[in-house]
mmCIF file of C-alpha atoms and ligand atoms in Angstrom:
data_model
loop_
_atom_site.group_PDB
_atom_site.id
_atom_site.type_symbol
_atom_site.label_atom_id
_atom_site.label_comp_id
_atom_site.label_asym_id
_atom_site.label_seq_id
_atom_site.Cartn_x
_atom_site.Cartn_y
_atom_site.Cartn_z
ATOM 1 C CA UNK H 82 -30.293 38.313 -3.773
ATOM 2 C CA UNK H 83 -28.412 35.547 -5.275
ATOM 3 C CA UNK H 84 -25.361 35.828 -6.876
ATOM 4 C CA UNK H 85 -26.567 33.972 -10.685
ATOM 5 C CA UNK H 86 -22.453 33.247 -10.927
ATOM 6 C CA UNK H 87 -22.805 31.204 -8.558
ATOM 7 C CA UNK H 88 -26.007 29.058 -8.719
ATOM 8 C CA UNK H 89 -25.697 29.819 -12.686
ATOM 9 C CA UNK H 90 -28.317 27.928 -15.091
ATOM 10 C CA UNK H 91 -29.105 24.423 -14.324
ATOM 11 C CA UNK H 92 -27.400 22.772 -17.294
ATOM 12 C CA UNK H 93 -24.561 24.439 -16.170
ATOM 13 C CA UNK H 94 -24.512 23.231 -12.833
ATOM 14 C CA UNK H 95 -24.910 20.458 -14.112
ATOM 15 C CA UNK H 96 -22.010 19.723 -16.156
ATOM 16 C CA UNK H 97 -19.413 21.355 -13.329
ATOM 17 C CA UNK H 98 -20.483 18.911 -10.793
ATOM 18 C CA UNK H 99 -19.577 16.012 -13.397
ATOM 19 C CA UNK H 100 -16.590 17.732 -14.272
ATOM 20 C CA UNK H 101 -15.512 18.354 -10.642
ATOM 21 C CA UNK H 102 -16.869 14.134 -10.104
ATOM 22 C CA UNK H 103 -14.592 12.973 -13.149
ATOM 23 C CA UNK H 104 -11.339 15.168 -11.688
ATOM 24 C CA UNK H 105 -11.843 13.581 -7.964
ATOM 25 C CA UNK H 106 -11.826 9.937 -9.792
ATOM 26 C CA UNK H 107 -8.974 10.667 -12.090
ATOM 27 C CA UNK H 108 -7.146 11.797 -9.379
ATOM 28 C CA UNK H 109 -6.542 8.441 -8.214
ATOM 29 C CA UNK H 110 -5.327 7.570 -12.076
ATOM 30 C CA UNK H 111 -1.570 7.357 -12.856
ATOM 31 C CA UNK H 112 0.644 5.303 -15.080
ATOM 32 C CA UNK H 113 2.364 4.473 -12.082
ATOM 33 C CA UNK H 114 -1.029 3.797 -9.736
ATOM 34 C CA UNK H 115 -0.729 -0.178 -8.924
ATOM 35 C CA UNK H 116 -4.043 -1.491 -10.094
ATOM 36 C CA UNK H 117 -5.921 -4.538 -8.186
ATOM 37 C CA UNK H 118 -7.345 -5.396 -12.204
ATOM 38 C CA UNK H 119 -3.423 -5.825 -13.449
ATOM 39 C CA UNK H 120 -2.784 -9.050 -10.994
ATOM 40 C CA UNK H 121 0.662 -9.809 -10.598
ATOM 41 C CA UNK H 122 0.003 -13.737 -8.963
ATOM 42 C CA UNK H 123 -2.779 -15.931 -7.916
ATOM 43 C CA UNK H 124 -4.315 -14.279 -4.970
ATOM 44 C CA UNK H 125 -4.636 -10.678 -6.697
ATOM 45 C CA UNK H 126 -6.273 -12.926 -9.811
ATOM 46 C CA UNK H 127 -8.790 -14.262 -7.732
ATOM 47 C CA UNK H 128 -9.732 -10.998 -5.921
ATOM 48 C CA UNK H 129 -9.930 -9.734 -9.240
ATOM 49 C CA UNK H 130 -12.041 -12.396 -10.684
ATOM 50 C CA UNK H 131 -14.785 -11.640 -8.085
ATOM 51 C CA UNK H 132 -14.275 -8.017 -8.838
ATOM 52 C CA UNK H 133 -15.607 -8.852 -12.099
ATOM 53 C CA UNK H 134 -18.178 -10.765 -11.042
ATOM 54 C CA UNK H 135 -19.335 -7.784 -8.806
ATOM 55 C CA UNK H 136 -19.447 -5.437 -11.603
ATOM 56 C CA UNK H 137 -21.148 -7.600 -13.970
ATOM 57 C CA UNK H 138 -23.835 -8.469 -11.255
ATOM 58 C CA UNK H 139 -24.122 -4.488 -10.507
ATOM 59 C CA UNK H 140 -24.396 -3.701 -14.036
ATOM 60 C CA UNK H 141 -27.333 -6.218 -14.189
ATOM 61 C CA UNK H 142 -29.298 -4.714 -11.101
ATOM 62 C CA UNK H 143 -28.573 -1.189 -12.431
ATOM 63 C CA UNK H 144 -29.838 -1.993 -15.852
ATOM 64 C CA UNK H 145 -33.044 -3.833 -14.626
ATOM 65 C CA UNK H 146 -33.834 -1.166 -11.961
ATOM 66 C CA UNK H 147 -33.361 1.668 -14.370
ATOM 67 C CA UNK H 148 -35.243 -0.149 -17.024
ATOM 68 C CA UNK H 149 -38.343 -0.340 -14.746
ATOM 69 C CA UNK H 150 -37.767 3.275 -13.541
ATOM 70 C CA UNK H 151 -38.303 4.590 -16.904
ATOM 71 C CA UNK H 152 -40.981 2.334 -18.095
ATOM 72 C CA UNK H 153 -43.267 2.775 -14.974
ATOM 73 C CA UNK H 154 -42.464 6.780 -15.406
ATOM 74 C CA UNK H 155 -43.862 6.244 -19.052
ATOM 75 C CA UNK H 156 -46.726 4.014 -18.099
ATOM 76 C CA UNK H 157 -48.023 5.599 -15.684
ATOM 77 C CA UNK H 158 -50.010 3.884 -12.531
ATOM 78 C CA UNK H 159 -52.515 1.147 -13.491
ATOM 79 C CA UNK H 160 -52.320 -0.148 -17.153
ATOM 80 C CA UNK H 161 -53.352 0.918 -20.630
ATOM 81 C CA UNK H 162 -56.693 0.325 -19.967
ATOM 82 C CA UNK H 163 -57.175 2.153 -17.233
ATOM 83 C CA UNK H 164 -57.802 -0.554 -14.978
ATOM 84 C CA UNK H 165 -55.298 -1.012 -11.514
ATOM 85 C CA UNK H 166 -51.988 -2.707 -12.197
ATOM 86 C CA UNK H 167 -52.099 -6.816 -11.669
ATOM 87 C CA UNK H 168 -49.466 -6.831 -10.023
ATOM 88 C CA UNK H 169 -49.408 -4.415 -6.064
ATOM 89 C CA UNK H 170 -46.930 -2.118 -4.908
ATOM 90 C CA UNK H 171 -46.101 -4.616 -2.095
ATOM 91 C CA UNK H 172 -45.710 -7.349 -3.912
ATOM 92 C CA UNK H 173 -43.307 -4.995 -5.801
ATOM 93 C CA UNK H 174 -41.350 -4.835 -2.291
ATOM 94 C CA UNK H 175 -41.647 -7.971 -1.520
ATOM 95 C CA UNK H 176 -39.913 -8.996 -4.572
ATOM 96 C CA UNK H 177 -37.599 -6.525 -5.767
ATOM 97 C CA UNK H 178 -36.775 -5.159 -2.559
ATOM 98 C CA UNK H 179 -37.019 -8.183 -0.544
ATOM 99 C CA UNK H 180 -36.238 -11.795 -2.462
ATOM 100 C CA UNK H 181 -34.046 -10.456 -5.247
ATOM 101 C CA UNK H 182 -31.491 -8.571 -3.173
ATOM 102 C CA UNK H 183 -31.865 -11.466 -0.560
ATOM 103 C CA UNK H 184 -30.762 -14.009 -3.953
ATOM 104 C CA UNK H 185 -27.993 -12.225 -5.344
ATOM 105 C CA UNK H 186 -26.459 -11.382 -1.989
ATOM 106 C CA UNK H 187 -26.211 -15.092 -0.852
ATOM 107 C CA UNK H 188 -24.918 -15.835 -4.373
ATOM 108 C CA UNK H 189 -22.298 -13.396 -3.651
ATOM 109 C CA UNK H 190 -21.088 -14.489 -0.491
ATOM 110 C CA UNK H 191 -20.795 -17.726 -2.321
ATOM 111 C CA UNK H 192 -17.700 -16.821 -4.369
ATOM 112 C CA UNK H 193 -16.666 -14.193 -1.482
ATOM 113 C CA UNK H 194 -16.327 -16.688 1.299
ATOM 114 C CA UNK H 195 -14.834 -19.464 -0.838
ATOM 115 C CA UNK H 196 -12.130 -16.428 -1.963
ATOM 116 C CA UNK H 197 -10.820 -15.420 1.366
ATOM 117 C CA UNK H 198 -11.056 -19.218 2.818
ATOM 118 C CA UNK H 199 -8.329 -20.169 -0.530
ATOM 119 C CA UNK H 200 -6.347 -16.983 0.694
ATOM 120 C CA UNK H 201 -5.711 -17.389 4.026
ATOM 121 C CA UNK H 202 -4.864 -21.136 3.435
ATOM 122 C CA UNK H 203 -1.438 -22.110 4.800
ATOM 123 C CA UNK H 204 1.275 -22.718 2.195
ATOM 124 C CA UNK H 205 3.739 -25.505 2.217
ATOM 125 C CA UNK H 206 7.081 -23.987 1.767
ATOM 126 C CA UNK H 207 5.859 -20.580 2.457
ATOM 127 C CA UNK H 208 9.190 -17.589 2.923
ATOM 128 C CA UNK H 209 7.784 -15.865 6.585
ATOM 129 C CA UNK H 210 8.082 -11.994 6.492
ATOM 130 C CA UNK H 211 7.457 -9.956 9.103
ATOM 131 C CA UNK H 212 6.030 -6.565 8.118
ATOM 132 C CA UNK H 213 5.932 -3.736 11.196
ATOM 133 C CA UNK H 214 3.445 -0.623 10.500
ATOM 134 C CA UNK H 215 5.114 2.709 12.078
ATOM 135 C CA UNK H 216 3.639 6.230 11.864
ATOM 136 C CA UNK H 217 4.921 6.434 8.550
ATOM 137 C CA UNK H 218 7.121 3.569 7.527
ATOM 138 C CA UNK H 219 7.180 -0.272 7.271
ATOM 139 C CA UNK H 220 9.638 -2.104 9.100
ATOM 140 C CA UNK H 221 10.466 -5.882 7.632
ATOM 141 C CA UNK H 222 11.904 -8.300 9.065
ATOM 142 C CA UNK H 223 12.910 -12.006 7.829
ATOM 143 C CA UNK H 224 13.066 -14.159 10.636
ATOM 144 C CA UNK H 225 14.791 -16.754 9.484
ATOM 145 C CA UNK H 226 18.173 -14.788 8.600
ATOM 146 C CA UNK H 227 17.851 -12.045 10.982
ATOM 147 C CA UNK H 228 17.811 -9.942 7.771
ATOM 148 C CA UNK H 229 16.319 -6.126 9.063
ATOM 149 C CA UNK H 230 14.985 -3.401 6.241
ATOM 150 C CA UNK H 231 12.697 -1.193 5.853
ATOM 151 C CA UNK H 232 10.429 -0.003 3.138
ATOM 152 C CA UNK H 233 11.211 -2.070 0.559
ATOM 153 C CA UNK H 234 10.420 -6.099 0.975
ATOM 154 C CA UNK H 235 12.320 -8.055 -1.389
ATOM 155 C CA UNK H 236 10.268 -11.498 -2.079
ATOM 156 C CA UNK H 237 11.569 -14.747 -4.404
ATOM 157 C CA UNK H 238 9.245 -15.244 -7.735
ATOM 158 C CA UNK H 239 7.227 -18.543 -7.618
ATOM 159 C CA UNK H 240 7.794 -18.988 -4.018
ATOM 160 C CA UNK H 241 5.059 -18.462 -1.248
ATOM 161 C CA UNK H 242 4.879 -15.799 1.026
ATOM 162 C CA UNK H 243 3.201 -15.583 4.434
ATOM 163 C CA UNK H 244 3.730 -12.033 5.910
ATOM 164 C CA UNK H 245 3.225 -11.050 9.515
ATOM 165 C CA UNK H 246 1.476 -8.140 9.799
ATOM 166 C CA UNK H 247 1.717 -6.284 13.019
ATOM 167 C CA UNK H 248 1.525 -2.398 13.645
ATOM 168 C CA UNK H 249 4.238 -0.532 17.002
ATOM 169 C CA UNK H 250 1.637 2.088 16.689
ATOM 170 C CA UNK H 251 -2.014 2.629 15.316
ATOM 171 C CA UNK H 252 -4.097 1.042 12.738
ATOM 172 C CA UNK H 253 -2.820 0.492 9.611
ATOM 173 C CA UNK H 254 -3.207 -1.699 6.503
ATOM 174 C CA UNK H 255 -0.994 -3.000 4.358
ATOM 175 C CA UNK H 256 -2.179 -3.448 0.494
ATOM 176 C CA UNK H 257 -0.410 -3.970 -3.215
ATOM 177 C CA UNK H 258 -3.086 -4.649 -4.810
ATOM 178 C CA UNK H 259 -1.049 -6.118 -7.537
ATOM 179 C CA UNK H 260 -0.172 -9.110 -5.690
ATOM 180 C CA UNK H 261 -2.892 -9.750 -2.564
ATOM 181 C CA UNK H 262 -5.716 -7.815 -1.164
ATOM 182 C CA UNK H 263 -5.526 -5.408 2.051
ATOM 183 C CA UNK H 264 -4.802 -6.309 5.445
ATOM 184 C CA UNK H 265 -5.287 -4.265 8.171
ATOM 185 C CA UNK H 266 -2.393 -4.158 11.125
ATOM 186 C CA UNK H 267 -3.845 -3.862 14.671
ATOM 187 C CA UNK H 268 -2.715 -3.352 17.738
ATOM 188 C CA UNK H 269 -2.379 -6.545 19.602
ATOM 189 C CA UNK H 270 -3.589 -8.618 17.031
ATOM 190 C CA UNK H 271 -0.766 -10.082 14.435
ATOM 191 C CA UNK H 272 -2.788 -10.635 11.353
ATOM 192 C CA UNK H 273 -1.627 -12.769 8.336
ATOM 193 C CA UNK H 274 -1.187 -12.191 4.557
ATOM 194 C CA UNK H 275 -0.391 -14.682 1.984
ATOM 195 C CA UNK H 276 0.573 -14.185 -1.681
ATOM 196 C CA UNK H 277 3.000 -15.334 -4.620
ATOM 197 C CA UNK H 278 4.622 -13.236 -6.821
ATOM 198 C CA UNK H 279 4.808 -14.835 -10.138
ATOM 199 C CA UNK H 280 6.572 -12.179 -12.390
ATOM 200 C CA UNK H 281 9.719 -10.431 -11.445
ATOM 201 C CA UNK H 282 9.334 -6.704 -11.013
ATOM 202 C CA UNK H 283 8.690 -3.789 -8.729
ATOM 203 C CA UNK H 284 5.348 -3.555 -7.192
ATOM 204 C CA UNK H 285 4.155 -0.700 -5.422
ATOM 205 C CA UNK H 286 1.800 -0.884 -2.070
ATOM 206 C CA UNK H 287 0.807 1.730 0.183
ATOM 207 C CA UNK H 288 -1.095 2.015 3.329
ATOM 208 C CA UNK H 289 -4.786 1.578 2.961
ATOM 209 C CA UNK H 290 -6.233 2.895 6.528
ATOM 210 C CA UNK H 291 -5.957 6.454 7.510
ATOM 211 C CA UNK H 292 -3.525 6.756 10.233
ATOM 212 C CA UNK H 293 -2.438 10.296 10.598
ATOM 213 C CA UNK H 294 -1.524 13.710 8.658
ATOM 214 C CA UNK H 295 1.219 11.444 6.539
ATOM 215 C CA UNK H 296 -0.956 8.199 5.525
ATOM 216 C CA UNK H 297 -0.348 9.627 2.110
ATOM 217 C CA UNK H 298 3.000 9.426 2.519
ATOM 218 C CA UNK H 299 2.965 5.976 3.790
ATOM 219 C CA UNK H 300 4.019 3.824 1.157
ATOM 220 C CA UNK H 301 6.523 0.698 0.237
ATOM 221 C CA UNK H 302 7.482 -1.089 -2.718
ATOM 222 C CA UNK H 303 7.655 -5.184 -3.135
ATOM 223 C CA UNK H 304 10.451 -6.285 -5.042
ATOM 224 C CA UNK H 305 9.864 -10.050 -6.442
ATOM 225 C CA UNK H 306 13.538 -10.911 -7.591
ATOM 226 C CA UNK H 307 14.349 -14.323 -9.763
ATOM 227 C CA UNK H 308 15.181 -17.018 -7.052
ATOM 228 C CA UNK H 309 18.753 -16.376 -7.886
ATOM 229 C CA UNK H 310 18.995 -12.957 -7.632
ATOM 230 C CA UNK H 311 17.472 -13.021 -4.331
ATOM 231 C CA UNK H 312 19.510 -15.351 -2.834
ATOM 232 C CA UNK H 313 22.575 -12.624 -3.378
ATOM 233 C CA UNK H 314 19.646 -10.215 -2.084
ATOM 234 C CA UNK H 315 19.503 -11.821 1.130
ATOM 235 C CA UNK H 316 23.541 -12.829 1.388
ATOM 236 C CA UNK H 317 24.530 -9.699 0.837
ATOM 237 C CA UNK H 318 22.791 -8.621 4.308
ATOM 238 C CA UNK H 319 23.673 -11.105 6.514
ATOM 239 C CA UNK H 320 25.749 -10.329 9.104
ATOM 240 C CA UNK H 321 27.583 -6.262 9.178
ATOM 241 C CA UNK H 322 26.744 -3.359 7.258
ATOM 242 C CA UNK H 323 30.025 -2.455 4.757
ATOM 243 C CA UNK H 324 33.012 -0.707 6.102
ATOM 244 C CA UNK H 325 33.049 2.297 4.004
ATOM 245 C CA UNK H 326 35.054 2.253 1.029
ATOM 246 C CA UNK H 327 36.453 5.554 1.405
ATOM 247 C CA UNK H 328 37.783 8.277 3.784
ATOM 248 C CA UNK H 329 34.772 10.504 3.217
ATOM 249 C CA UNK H 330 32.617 8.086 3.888
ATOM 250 C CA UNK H 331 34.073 6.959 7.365
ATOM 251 C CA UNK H 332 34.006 10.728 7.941
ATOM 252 C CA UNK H 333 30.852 10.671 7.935
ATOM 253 C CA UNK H 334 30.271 7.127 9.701
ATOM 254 C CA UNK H 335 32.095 8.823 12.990
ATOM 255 C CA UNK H 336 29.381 11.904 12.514
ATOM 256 C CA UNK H 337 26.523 9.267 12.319
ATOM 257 C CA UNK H 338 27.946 7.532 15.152
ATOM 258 C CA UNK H 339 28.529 10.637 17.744
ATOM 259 C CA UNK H 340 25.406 12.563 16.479
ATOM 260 C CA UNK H 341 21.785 11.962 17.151
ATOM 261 C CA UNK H 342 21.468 9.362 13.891
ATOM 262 C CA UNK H 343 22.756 6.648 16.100
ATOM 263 C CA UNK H 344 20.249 7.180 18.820
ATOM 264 C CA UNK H 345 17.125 6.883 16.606
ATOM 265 C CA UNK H 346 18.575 4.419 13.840
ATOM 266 C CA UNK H 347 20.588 0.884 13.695
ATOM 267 C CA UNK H 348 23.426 0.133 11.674
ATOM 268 C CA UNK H 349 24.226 -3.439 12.125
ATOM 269 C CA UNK H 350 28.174 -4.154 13.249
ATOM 270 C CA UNK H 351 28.146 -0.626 14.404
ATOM 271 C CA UNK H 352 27.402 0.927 18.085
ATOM 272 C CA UNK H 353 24.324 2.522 16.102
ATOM 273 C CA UNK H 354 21.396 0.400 17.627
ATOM 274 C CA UNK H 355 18.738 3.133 17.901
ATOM 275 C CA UNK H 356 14.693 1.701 17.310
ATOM 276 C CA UNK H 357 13.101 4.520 16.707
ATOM 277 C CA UNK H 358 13.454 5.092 13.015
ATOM 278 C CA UNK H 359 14.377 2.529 10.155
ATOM 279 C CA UNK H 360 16.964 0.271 10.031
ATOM 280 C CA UNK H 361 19.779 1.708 7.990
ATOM 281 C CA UNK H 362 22.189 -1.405 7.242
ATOM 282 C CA UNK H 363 21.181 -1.506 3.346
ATOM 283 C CA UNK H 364 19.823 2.151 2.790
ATOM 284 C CA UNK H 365 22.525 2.609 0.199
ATOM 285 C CA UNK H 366 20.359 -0.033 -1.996
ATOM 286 C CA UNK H 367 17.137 1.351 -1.220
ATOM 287 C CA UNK H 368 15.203 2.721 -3.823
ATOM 288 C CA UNK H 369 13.280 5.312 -2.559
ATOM 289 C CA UNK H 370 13.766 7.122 0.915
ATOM 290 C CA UNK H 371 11.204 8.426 3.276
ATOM 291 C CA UNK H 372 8.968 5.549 2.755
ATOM 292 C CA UNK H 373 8.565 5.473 -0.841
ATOM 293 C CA UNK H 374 7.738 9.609 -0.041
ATOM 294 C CA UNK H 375 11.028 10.606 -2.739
ATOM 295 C CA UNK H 376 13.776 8.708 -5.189
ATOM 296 C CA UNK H 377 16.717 7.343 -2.913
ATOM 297 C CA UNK H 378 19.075 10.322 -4.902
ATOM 298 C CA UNK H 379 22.555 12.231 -2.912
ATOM 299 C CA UNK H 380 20.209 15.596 -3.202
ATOM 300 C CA UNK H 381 16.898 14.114 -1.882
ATOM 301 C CA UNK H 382 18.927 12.534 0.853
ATOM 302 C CA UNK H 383 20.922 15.865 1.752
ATOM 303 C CA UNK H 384 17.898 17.317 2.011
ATOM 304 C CA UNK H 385 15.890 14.641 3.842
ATOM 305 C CA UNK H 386 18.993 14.733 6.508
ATOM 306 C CA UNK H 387 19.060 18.963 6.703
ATOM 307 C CA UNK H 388 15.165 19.126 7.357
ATOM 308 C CA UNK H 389 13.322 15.882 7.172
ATOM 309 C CA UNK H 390 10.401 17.746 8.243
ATOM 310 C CA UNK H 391 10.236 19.705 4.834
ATOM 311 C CA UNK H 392 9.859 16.478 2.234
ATOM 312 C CA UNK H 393 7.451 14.765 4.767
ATOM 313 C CA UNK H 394 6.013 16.920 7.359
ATOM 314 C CA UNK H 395 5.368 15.142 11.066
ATOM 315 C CA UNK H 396 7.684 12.123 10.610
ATOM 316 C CA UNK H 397 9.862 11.565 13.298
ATOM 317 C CA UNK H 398 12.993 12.752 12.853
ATOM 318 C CA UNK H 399 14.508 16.148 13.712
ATOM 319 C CA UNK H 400 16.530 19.015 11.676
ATOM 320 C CA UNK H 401 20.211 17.485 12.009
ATOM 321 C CA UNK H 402 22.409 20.544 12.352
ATOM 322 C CA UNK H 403 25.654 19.508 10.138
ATOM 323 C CA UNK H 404 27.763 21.909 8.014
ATOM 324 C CA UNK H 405 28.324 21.328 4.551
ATOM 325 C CA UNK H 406 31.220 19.121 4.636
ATOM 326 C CA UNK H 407 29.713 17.105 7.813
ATOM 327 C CA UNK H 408 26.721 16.639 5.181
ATOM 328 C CA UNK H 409 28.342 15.092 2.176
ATOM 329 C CA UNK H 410 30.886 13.116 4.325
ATOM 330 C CA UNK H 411 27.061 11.416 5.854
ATOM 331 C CA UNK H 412 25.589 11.291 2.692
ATOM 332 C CA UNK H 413 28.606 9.475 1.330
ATOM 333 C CA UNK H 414 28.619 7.405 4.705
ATOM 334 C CA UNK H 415 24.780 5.905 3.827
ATOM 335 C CA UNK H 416 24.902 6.223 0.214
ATOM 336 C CA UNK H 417 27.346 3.404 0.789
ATOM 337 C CA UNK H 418 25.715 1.311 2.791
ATOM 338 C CA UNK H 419 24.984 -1.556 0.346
HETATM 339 CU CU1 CUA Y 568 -0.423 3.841 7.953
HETATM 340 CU CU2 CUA Y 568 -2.211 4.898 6.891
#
C-alpha cells in the first residue's frame, strides 16, 4: 500500500516541489554572491549585455510557444468550422521547429561571436598576471617584478589586464563574474583572460569547474586598488619578506624554518623555499586564508595551523604538532609578514 504521507494530494505535491525548486535557486543568493548582472568594467558589461539579449529573446520564444500551446489546446484540431486546419502539422515543423530556431540562433551567434572576438583582443599597455590553478588555491604571479602571492590578485583601476591562466594540476576555471567571464585552466594549454577593472573595490571569484571534494572551497578575491595605492601594493613586495618586528615573532620564524612549514611553503629572503603550498611572503596582508575558505583572523589561523584538515577537509597540508607557545610565537611570525 502506499504511504498517502508520502505521495500526499496532488496540489500538494505540487507546491513542495516548487518550494524545494525555489530553495535550490536561492541557495546560490547572497548579499555577498558576485553577480555577472552587477559589471564591475567593460568586458563583464558586454557579457552582460548579451545576457540580456538572451533573456529577452527566451522570453519571446517562451511567450509565443506557450501562446500557441494554449490556443491550439482550446481550438481544438481543424477550425471552427469543422473543416481541416489550412495550415499542416509539417509545415508546423518545418517552420517553428525548423526556420525559426534556425533564425534566431544565427542572430545569436551574431552578437556572441562579435563578444568573445572584442574580449580576447590584445590590449596595448596591458599589466601580465599569471594565475596558477592548484587543488584548492590560486597561485599569482607578476612577471614583471617577480612579485609571488597567492589567493588574492591585486590589479590597478583603469589599467588593462591580461592574465595567464594555467592549472599544476586538473581542470579548473577561473571566473569573477564581476569583472570578465570564465576561463577554464587546462593542462598543457595556457589560456588567456583579459579585463579592466574600472572601480576600486574587492571582487570576489571562485572556481567555476568541478575539480575535486574542495571546488567549493576554491575561491580568490581581486583587489582593483587606485593606481597609487597599488604601486605601494607592489613595492612593498619586492625583494624580502619583513624581519619580524618582535622576539615572539622570530620565535616563531626559527619554528617555521626547522619544522615542516618550510618544506611545503616559501618565504622569500628566508631558507623557506618549499612549492608545494602558497607562497607566504605577504600572508600577514592577506585577507582571507585557506583560499578565500575563512577571514585571515590570529584564531582562524591557529586553527588552520593545528588541523588544517578541519576548516577545509583534503587540502594539502598536515596537522602541525606545536605546543601552545610554539603556536602563538608562528602565528605572530606570519601574522607579520606584511
Ligand atoms: Cu578548481 Cu574547481
Amino acid at each position: 500500500m502506499v504511504d498517502p504521507s508520502v505521495t500526499g494530494p496532488r496540489p500538494r505535491r505540487v507546491a513542495l516541489a516548487a518550494l524545494g525548486l525555489v530553495a535550490v535557486a536561492g541557495a546560490g543568493c547572497s548579499q555577498d554572491a558576485p553577480s555577472a548582472l552587477d559589471p564591475k568594467g567593460p568586458a563583464a558589461e558586454r557579457i552582460e549585455s548579451v545576457w540580456w539579449l538572451m533573456l529577452g529573446i527566451a522570453v519571446a520564444v517562451f511567450v509565443v510557444v506557450g501562446g500557441l500551446i494554449v490556443a491550439s489546446t482550446m481550438r481544438g484540431r481543424g477550425t471552427d468550422d469543422g473543416r481541416p486546419s489550412r495550415i499542416t502539422a509539417n509545415q508546423w515543423i518545418l517552420v517553428g521547429g525548423v526556420a525559426v530556431p534556425a533564425v534566431i540562433l544565427a542572430g545569436l551567434a551574431v552578437p556572441t561571436i562579435t563578444t568573445t572576438a572584442d574580449l580576447t583582443e590584445d590590449q596595448p599597455g596591458a599589466l601580465r598576471i599569471e594565475v596558477e590553478g592548484y587543488k584548492w588555491w590560486w597561485e599569482v604571479r607578476y612577471p614583471d617584478s617577480e612579485v609571488v602571492t597567492a589567493n588574492e590578485i591585486h590589479v590597478p583601476v583603469g589599467q588593462p589586464i591580461e592574465l595567464e591562466l594555467t592549472t599544476a594540476d586538473v581542470i579548473h576555471s577561473f571566473w569573477v563574474p564581476q569583472l570578465a567571464g570564465k576561463v577554464d585552466m587546462v593542462p598543457g594549454q595556457p589560456n588567456t583572460l583579459r579585463f579592466t577593472a574600472e572601480e576600486a573595490g574587492t571582487y570576489r571569484g571562485a572556481c567555476a569547474e568541478y575539480c575535486g571534494v574542495q571546488h567549493a572551497r576554491m575561491a580568490m578575491l581581486v583587489v582593483a586598488d587606485p593606481p597609487a595605492t597599488f604601486e605601494r601594493w607592489m613595492d612593498d613586495r619586492q625583494g624580502p619578506a619583513p624581519e619580524p618586528p618582535n622576539e615572539l615573532a622570530s620565535e616563531g620564524e626559527d619554528i617555521f624554518m626547522r619544522s615542516s612549514c618550510a618544506g611545503c611553503h616559501a618565504v622569500a629572503g628566508t631558507s623557506a623555499r618549499g612549492q608545494e603550498g602558497p607562497d607566504l611572503t605577504d600572508f600577514g596582508s592577506r585577507q582571507t586564508l585557506g583560499a578565500a575558505t575563512v577571514e585571515n583572523t590570529r584564531g582562524n589561523l591557529g586553527g588552520w595551523i593545528a588541523d588544517a584538515q578541519s576548516l577545509k577537509p583534503g587540502n594539502l597540508m598536515p596537522p602541525i604538532s606545536v605546543t601552545p607557545d610554539e603556536l602563538l610565537a608562528l602565528i605572530e611570525y606570519l601574522e607579520n609578514l606584511k
